[in-house]
Short mmCIF file of N, CA and C in Angstrom, two decimals:
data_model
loop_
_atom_site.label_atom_id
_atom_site.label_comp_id
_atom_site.label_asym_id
_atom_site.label_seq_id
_atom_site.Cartn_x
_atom_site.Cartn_y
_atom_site.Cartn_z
N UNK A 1 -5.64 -178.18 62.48
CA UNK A 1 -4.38 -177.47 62.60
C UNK A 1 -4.37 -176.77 63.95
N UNK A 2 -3.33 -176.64 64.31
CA UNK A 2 -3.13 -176.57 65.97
C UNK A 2 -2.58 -174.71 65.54
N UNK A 3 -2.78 -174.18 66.83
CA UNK A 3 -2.92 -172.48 66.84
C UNK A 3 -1.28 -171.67 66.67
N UNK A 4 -0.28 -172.85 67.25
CA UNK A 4 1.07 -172.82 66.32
C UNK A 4 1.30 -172.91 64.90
N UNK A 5 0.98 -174.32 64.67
CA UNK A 5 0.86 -174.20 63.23
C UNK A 5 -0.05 -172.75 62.29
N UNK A 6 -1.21 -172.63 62.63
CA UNK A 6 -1.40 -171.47 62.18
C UNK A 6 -0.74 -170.54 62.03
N UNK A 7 -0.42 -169.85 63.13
CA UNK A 7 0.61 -169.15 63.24
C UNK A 7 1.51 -169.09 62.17
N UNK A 8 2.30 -170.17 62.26
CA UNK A 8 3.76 -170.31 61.64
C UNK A 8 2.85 -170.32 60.01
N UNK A 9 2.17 -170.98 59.54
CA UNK A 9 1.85 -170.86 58.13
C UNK A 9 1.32 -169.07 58.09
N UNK A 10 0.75 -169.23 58.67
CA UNK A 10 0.07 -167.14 58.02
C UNK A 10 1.76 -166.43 58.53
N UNK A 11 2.15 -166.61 58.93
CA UNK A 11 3.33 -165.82 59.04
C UNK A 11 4.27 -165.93 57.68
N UNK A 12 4.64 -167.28 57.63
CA UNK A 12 5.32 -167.81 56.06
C UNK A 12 4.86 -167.45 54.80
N UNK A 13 3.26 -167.52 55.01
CA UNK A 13 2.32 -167.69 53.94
C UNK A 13 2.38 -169.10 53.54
N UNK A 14 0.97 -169.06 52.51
CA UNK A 14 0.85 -170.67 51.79
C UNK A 14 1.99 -170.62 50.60
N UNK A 15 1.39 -171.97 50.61
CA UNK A 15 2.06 -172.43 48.98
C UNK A 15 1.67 -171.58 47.92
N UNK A 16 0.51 -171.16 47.63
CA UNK A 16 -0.32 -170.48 47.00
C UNK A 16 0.61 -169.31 46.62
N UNK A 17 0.55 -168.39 47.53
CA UNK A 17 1.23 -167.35 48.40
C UNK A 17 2.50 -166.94 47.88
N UNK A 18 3.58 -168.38 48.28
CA UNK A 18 4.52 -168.04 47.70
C UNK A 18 4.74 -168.04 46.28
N UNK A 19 4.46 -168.88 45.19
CA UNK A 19 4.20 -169.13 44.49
C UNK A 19 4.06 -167.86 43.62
N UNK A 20 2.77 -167.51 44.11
CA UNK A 20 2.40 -166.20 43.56
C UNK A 20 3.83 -164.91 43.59
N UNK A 21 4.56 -164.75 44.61
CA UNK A 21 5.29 -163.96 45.27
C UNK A 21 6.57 -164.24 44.37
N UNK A 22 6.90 -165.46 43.73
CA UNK A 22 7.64 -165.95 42.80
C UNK A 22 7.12 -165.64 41.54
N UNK A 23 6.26 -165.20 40.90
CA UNK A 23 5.42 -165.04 39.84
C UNK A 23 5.47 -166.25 39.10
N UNK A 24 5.38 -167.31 39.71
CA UNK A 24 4.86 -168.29 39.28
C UNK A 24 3.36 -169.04 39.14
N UNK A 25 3.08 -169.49 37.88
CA UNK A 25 1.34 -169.84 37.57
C UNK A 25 1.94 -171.37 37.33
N UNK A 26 1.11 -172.28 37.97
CA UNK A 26 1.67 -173.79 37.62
C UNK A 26 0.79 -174.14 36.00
N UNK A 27 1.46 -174.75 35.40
CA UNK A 27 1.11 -175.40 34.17
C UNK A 27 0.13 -176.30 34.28
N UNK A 28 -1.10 -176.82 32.90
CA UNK A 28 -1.77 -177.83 33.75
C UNK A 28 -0.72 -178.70 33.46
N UNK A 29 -0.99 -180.13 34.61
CA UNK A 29 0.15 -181.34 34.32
C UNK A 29 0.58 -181.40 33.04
N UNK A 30 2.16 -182.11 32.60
CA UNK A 30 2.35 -182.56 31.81
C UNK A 30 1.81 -184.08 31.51
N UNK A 31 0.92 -184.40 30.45
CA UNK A 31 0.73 -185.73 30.40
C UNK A 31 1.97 -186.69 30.41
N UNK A 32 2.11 -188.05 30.74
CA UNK A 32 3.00 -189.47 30.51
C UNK A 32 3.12 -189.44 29.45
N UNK A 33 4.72 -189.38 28.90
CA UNK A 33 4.95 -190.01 27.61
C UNK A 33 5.34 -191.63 27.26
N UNK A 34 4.73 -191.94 28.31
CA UNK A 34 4.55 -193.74 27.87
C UNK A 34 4.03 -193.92 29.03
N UNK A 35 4.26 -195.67 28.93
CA UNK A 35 2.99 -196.23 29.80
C UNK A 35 2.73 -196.64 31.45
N UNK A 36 2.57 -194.98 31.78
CA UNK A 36 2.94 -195.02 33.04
C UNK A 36 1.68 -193.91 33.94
N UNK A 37 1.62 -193.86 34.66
CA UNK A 37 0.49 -192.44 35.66
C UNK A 37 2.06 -191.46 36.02
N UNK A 38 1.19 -190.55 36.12
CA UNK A 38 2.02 -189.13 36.56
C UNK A 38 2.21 -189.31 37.87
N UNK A 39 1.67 -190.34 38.74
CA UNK A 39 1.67 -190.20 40.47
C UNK A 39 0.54 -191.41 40.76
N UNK A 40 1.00 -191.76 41.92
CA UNK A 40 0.35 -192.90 42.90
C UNK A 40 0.40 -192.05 44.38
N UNK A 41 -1.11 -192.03 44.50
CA UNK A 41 -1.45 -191.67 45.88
C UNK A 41 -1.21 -193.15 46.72
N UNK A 42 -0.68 -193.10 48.06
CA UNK A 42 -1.06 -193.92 48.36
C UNK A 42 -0.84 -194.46 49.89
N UNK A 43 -2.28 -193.95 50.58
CA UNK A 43 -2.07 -193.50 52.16
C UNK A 43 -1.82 -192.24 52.60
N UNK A 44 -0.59 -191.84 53.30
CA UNK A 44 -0.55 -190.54 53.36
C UNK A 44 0.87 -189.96 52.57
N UNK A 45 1.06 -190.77 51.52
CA UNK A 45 2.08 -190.69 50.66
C UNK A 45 2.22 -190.48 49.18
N UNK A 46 2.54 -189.37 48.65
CA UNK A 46 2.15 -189.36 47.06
C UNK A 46 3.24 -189.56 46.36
N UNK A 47 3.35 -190.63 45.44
CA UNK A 47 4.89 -190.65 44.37
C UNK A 47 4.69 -190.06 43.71
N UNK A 48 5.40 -189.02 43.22
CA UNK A 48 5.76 -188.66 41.65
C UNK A 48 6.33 -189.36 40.44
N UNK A 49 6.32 -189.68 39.41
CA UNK A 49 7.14 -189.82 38.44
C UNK A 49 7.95 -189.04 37.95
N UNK A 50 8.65 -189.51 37.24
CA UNK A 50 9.55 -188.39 37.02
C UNK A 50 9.28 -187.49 35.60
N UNK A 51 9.52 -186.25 36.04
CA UNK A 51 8.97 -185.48 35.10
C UNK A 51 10.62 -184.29 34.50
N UNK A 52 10.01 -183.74 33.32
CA UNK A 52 11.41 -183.32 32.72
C UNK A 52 11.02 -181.46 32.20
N UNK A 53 12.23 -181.09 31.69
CA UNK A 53 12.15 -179.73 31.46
C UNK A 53 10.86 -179.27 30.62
N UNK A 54 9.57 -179.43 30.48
CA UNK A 54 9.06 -178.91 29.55
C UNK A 54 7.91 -177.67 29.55
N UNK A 55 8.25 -176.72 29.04
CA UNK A 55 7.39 -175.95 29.02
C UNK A 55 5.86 -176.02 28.98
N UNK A 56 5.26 -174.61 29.39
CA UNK A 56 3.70 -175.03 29.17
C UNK A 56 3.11 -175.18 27.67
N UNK A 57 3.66 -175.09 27.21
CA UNK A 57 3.45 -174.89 25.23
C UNK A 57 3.89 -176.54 24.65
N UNK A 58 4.70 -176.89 25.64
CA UNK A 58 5.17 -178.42 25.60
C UNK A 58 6.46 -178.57 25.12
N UNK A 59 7.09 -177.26 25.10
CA UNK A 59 8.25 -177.24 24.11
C UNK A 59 9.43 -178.09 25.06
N UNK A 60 10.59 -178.97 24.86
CA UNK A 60 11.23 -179.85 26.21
C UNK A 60 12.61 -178.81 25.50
N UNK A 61 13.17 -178.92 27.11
CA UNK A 61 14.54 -178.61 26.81
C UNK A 61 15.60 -179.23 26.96
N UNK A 62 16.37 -179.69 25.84
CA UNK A 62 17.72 -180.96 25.69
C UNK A 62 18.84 -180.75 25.25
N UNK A 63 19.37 -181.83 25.29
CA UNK A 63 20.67 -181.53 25.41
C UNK A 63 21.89 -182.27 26.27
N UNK A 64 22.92 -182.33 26.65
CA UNK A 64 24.24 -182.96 27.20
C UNK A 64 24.59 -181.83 28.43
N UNK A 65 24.29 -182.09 29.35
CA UNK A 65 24.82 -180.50 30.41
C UNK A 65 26.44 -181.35 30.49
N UNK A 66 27.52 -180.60 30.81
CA UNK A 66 29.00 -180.51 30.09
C UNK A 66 29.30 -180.01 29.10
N UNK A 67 28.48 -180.42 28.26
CA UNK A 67 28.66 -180.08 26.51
C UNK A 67 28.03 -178.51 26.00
N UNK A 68 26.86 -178.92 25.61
CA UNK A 68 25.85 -177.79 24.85
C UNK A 68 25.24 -177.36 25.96
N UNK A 69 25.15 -177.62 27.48
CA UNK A 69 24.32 -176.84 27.97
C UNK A 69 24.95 -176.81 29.77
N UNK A 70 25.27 -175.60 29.91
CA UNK A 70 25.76 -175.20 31.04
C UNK A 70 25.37 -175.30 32.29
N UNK A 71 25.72 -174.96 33.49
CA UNK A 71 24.93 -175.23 34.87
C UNK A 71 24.11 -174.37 35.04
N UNK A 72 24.43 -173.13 34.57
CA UNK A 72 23.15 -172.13 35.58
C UNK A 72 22.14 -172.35 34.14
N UNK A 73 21.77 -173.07 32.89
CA UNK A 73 20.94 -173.51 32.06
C UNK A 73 20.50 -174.63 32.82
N UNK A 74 21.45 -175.33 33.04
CA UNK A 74 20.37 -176.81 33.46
C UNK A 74 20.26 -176.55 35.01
N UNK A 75 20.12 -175.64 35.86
CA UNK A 75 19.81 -175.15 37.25
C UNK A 75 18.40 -174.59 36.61
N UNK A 76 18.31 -174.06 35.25
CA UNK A 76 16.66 -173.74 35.02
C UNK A 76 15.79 -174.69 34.61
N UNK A 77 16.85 -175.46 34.25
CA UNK A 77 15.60 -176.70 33.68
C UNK A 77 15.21 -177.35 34.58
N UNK A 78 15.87 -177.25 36.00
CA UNK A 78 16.03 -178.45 36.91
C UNK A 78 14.54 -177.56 37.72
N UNK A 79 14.37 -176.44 37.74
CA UNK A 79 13.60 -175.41 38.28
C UNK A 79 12.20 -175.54 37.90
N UNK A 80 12.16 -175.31 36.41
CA UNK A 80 11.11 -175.88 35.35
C UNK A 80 11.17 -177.08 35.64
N UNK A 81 11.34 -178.24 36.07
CA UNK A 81 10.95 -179.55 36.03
C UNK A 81 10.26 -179.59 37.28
N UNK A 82 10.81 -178.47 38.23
CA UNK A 82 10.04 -178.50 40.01
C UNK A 82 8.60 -177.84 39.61
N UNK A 83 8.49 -176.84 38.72
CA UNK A 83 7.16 -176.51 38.93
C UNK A 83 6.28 -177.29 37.95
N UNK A 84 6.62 -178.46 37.08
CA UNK A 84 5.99 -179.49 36.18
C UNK A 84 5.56 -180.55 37.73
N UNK A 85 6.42 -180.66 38.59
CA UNK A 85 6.22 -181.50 39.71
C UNK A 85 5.18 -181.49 40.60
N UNK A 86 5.33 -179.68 41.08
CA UNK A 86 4.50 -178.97 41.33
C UNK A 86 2.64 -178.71 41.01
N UNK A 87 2.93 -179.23 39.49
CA UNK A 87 1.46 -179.06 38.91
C UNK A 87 0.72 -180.54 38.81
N UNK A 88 2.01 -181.51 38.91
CA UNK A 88 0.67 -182.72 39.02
C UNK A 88 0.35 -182.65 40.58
N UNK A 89 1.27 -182.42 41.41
CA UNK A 89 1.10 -182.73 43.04
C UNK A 89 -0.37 -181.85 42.87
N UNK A 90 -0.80 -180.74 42.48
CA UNK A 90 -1.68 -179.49 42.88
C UNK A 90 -2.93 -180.50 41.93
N UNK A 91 -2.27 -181.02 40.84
CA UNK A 91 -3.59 -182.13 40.09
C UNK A 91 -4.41 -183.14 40.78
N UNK A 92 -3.09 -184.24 41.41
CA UNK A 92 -3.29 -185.17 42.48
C UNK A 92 -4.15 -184.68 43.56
N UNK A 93 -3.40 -183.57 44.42
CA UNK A 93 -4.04 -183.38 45.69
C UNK A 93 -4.97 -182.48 45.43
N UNK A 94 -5.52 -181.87 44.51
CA UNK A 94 -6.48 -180.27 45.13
C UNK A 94 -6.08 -179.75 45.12
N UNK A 95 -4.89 -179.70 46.46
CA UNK A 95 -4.51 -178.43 46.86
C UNK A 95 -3.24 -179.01 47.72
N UNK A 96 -2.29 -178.14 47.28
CA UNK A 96 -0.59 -177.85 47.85
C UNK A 96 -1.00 -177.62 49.39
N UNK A 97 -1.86 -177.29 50.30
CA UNK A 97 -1.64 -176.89 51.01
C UNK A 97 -1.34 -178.60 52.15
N UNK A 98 -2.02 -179.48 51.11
CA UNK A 98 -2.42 -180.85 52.15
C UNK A 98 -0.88 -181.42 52.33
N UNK A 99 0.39 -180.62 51.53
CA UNK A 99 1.77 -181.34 51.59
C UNK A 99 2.24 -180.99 52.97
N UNK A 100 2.70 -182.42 53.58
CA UNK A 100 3.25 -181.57 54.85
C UNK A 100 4.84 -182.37 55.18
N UNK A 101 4.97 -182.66 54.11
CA UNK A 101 6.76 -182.76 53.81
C UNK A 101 6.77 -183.29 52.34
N UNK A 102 7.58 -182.64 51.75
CA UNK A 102 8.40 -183.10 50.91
C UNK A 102 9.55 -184.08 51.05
N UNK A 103 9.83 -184.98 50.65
CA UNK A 103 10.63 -186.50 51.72
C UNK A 103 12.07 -186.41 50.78
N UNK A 104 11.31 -186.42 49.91
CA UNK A 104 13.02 -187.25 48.67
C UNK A 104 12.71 -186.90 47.29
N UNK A 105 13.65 -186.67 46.58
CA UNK A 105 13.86 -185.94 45.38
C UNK A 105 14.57 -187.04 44.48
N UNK A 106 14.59 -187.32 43.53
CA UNK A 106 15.72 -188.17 42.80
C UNK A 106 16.19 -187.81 41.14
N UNK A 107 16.81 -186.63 41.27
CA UNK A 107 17.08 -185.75 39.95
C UNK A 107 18.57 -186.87 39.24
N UNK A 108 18.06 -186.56 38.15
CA UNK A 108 18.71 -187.30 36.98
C UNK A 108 19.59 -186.30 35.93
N UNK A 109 20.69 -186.02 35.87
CA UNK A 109 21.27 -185.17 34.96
C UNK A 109 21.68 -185.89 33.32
N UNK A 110 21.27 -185.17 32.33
CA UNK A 110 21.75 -185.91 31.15
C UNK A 110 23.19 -185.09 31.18
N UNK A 111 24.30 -186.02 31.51
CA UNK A 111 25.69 -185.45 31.41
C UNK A 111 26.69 -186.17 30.62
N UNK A 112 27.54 -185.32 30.42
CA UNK A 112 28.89 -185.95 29.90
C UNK A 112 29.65 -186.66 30.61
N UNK A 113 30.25 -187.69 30.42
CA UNK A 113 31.20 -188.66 31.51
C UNK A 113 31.78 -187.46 32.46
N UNK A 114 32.54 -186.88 31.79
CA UNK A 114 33.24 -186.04 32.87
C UNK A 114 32.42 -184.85 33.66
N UNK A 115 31.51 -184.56 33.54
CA UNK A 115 30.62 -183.55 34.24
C UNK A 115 30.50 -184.17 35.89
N UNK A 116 30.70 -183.30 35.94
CA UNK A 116 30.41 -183.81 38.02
C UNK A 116 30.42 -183.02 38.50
N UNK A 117 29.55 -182.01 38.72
CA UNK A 117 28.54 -180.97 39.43
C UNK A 117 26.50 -181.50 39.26
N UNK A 118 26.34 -182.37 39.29
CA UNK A 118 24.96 -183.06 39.19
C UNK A 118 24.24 -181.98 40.55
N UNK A 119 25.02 -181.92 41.86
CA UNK A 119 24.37 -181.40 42.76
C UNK A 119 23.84 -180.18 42.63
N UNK A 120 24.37 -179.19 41.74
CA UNK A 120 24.55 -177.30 41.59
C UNK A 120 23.39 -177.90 40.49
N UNK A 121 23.34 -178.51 39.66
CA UNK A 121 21.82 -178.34 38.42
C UNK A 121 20.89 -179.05 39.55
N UNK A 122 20.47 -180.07 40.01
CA UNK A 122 19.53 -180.46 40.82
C UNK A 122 18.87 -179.48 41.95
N UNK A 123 19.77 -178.28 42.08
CA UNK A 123 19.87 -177.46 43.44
C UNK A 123 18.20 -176.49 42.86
N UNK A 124 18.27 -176.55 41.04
CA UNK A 124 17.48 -175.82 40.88
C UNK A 124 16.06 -175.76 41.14
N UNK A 125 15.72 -177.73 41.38
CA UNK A 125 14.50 -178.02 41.78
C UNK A 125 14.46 -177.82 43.44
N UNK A 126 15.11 -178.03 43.88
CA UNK A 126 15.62 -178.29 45.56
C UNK A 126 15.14 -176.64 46.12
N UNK A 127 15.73 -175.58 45.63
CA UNK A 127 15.61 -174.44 46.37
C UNK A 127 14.39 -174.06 45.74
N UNK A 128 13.68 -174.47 44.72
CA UNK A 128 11.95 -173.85 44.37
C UNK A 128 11.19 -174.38 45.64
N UNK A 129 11.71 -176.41 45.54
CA UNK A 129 10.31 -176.26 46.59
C UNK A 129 10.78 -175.83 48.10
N UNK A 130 11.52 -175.28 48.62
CA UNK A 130 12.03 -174.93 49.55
C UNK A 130 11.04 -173.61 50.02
N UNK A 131 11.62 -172.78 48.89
CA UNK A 131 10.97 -171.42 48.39
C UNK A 131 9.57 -171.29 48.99
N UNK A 132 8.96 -172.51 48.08
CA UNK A 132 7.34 -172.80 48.06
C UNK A 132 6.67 -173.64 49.06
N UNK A 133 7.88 -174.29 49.60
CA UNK A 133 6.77 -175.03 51.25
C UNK A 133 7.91 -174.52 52.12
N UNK A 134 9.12 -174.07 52.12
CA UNK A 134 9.61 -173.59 53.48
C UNK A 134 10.17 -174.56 54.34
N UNK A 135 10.25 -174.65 55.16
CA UNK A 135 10.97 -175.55 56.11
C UNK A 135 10.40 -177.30 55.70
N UNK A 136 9.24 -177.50 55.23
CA UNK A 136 8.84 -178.68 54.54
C UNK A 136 9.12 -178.99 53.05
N UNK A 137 10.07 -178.34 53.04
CA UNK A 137 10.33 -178.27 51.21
C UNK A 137 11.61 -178.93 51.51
N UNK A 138 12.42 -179.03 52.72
CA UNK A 138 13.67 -179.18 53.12
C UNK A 138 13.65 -181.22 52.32
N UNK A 139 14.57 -181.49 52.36
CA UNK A 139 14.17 -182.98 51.64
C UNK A 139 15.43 -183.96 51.85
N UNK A 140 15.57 -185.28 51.42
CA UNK A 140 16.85 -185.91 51.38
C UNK A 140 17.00 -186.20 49.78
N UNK A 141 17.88 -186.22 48.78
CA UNK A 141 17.86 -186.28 47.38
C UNK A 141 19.22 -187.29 47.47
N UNK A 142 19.20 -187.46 45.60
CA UNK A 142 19.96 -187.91 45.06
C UNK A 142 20.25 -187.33 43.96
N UNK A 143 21.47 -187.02 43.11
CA UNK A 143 21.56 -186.14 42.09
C UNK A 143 22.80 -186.74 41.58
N UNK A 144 22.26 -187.39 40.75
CA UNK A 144 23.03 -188.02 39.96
C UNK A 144 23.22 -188.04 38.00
N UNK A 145 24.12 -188.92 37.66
CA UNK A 145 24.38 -188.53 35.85
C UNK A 145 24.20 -189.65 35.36
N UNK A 146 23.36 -189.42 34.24
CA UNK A 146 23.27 -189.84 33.07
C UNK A 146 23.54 -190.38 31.66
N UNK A 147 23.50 -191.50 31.49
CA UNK A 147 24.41 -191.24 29.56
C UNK A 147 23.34 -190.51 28.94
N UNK A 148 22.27 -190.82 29.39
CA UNK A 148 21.13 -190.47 28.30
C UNK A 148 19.88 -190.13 29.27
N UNK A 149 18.59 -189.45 28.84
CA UNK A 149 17.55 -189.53 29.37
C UNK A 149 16.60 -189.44 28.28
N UNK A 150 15.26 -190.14 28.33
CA UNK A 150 14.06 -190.48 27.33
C UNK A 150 14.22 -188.43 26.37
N UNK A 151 14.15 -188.53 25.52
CA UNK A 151 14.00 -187.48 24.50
C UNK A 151 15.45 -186.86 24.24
N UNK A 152 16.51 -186.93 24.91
CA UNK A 152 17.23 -186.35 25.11
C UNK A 152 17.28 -184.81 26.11
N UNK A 153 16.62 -185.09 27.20
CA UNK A 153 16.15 -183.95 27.76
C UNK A 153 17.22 -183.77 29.12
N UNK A 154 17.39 -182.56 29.04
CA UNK A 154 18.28 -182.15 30.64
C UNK A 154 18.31 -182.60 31.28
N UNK A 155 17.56 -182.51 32.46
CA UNK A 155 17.10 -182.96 33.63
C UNK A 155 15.53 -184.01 33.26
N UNK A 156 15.83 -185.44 34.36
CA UNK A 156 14.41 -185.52 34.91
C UNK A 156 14.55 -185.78 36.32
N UNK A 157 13.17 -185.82 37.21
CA UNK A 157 13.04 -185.55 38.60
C UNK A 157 11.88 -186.17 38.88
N UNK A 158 12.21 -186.77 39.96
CA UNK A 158 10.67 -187.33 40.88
C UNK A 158 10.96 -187.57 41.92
N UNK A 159 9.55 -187.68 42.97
CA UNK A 159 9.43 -186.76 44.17
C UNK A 159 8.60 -188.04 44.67
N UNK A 160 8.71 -188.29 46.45
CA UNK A 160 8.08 -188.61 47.15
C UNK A 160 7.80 -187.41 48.07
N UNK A 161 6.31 -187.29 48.61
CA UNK A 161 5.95 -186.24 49.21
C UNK A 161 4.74 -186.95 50.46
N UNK A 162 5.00 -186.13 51.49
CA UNK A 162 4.45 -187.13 52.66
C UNK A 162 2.99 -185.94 52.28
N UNK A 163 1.90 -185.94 53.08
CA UNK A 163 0.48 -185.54 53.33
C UNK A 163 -0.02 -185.35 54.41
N UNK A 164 -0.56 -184.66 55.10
CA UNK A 164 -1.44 -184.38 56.40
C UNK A 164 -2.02 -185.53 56.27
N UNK A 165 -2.26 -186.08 57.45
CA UNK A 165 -3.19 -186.84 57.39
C UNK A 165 -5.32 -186.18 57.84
#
């Protein structure tokens, strides 16, 4: 790391750091509910799968956003699904600190035909990791709707994330 970069991270703080400053504790990963890995390392590139609202207790949160469940509700689930994201990346890598972009996001809304605000619930994962890597949290997404998603769950989300080399 070059004496700028230093700089600019102890000034920001880490991931760690913020995190903490958010009173946030990451969950351990959520396991795959079918037959799939939570993430593929591969080079200086880590995929995510996509992962969904669920608590650390495992409890999921579902539902129709239009219907039974509102935006600033599914802006939390979308939030809770960033720090489920959050905890395999910290599984995968060690350590959050080796992320040195976050690339692309691809949030999934379970909506009603007529719902079309997908962007304002997706925003909820978008501004955590922002929060939590800062100018590398910045990303290109897609936020789009749903008839349905596996359990009937809010939101799901997955992440390409670039790596120091």
């Amino acid at each position: 790391m070059n004496q700028s970069s230093a700089t600019a991270e102890s000034a920001s703080g880490s991931p760690y750091e913020r995190l903490s400053t958010l009173g946030i504790e990451l969950p351990p990963p959520p396991p795959p509910i079918a037959n799939f890995v939570t993430h593929v390392l591969e080079g200086n590139m880590l995929y995510l799968s996509g992962q969904g609202p669920r608590e650390a207790d495992g409890t999921l949160h579902f539902g129709k956003v239009g219907a039974e469940v509102g935006i600033e509700q599914a802006y939390g689930h979308a939030r809770l699904t960033g720090i489920n994201l959050l905890a395999v990346m910290q599984d995968a890598l060690g350590d959050l600190k080796r992320v040195k972009r976050v690339v692309k996001l691809l949030g999934m809304v379970n909506a009603t035909p007529d719902f079309a605000d997908h962007p304002s619930v997706i925003n909820g994962c978008s501004d955590l990791f922002i929060e939590v890597f800062g100018a590398a949290g910045q990303h290109a997404r897609s936020a789009v709707g749903f008839g349905s998603l596996p359990g009937n769950i809010t939101v799901e989300i997955e992440a390409i994330v670039a790596l120091h080399g």
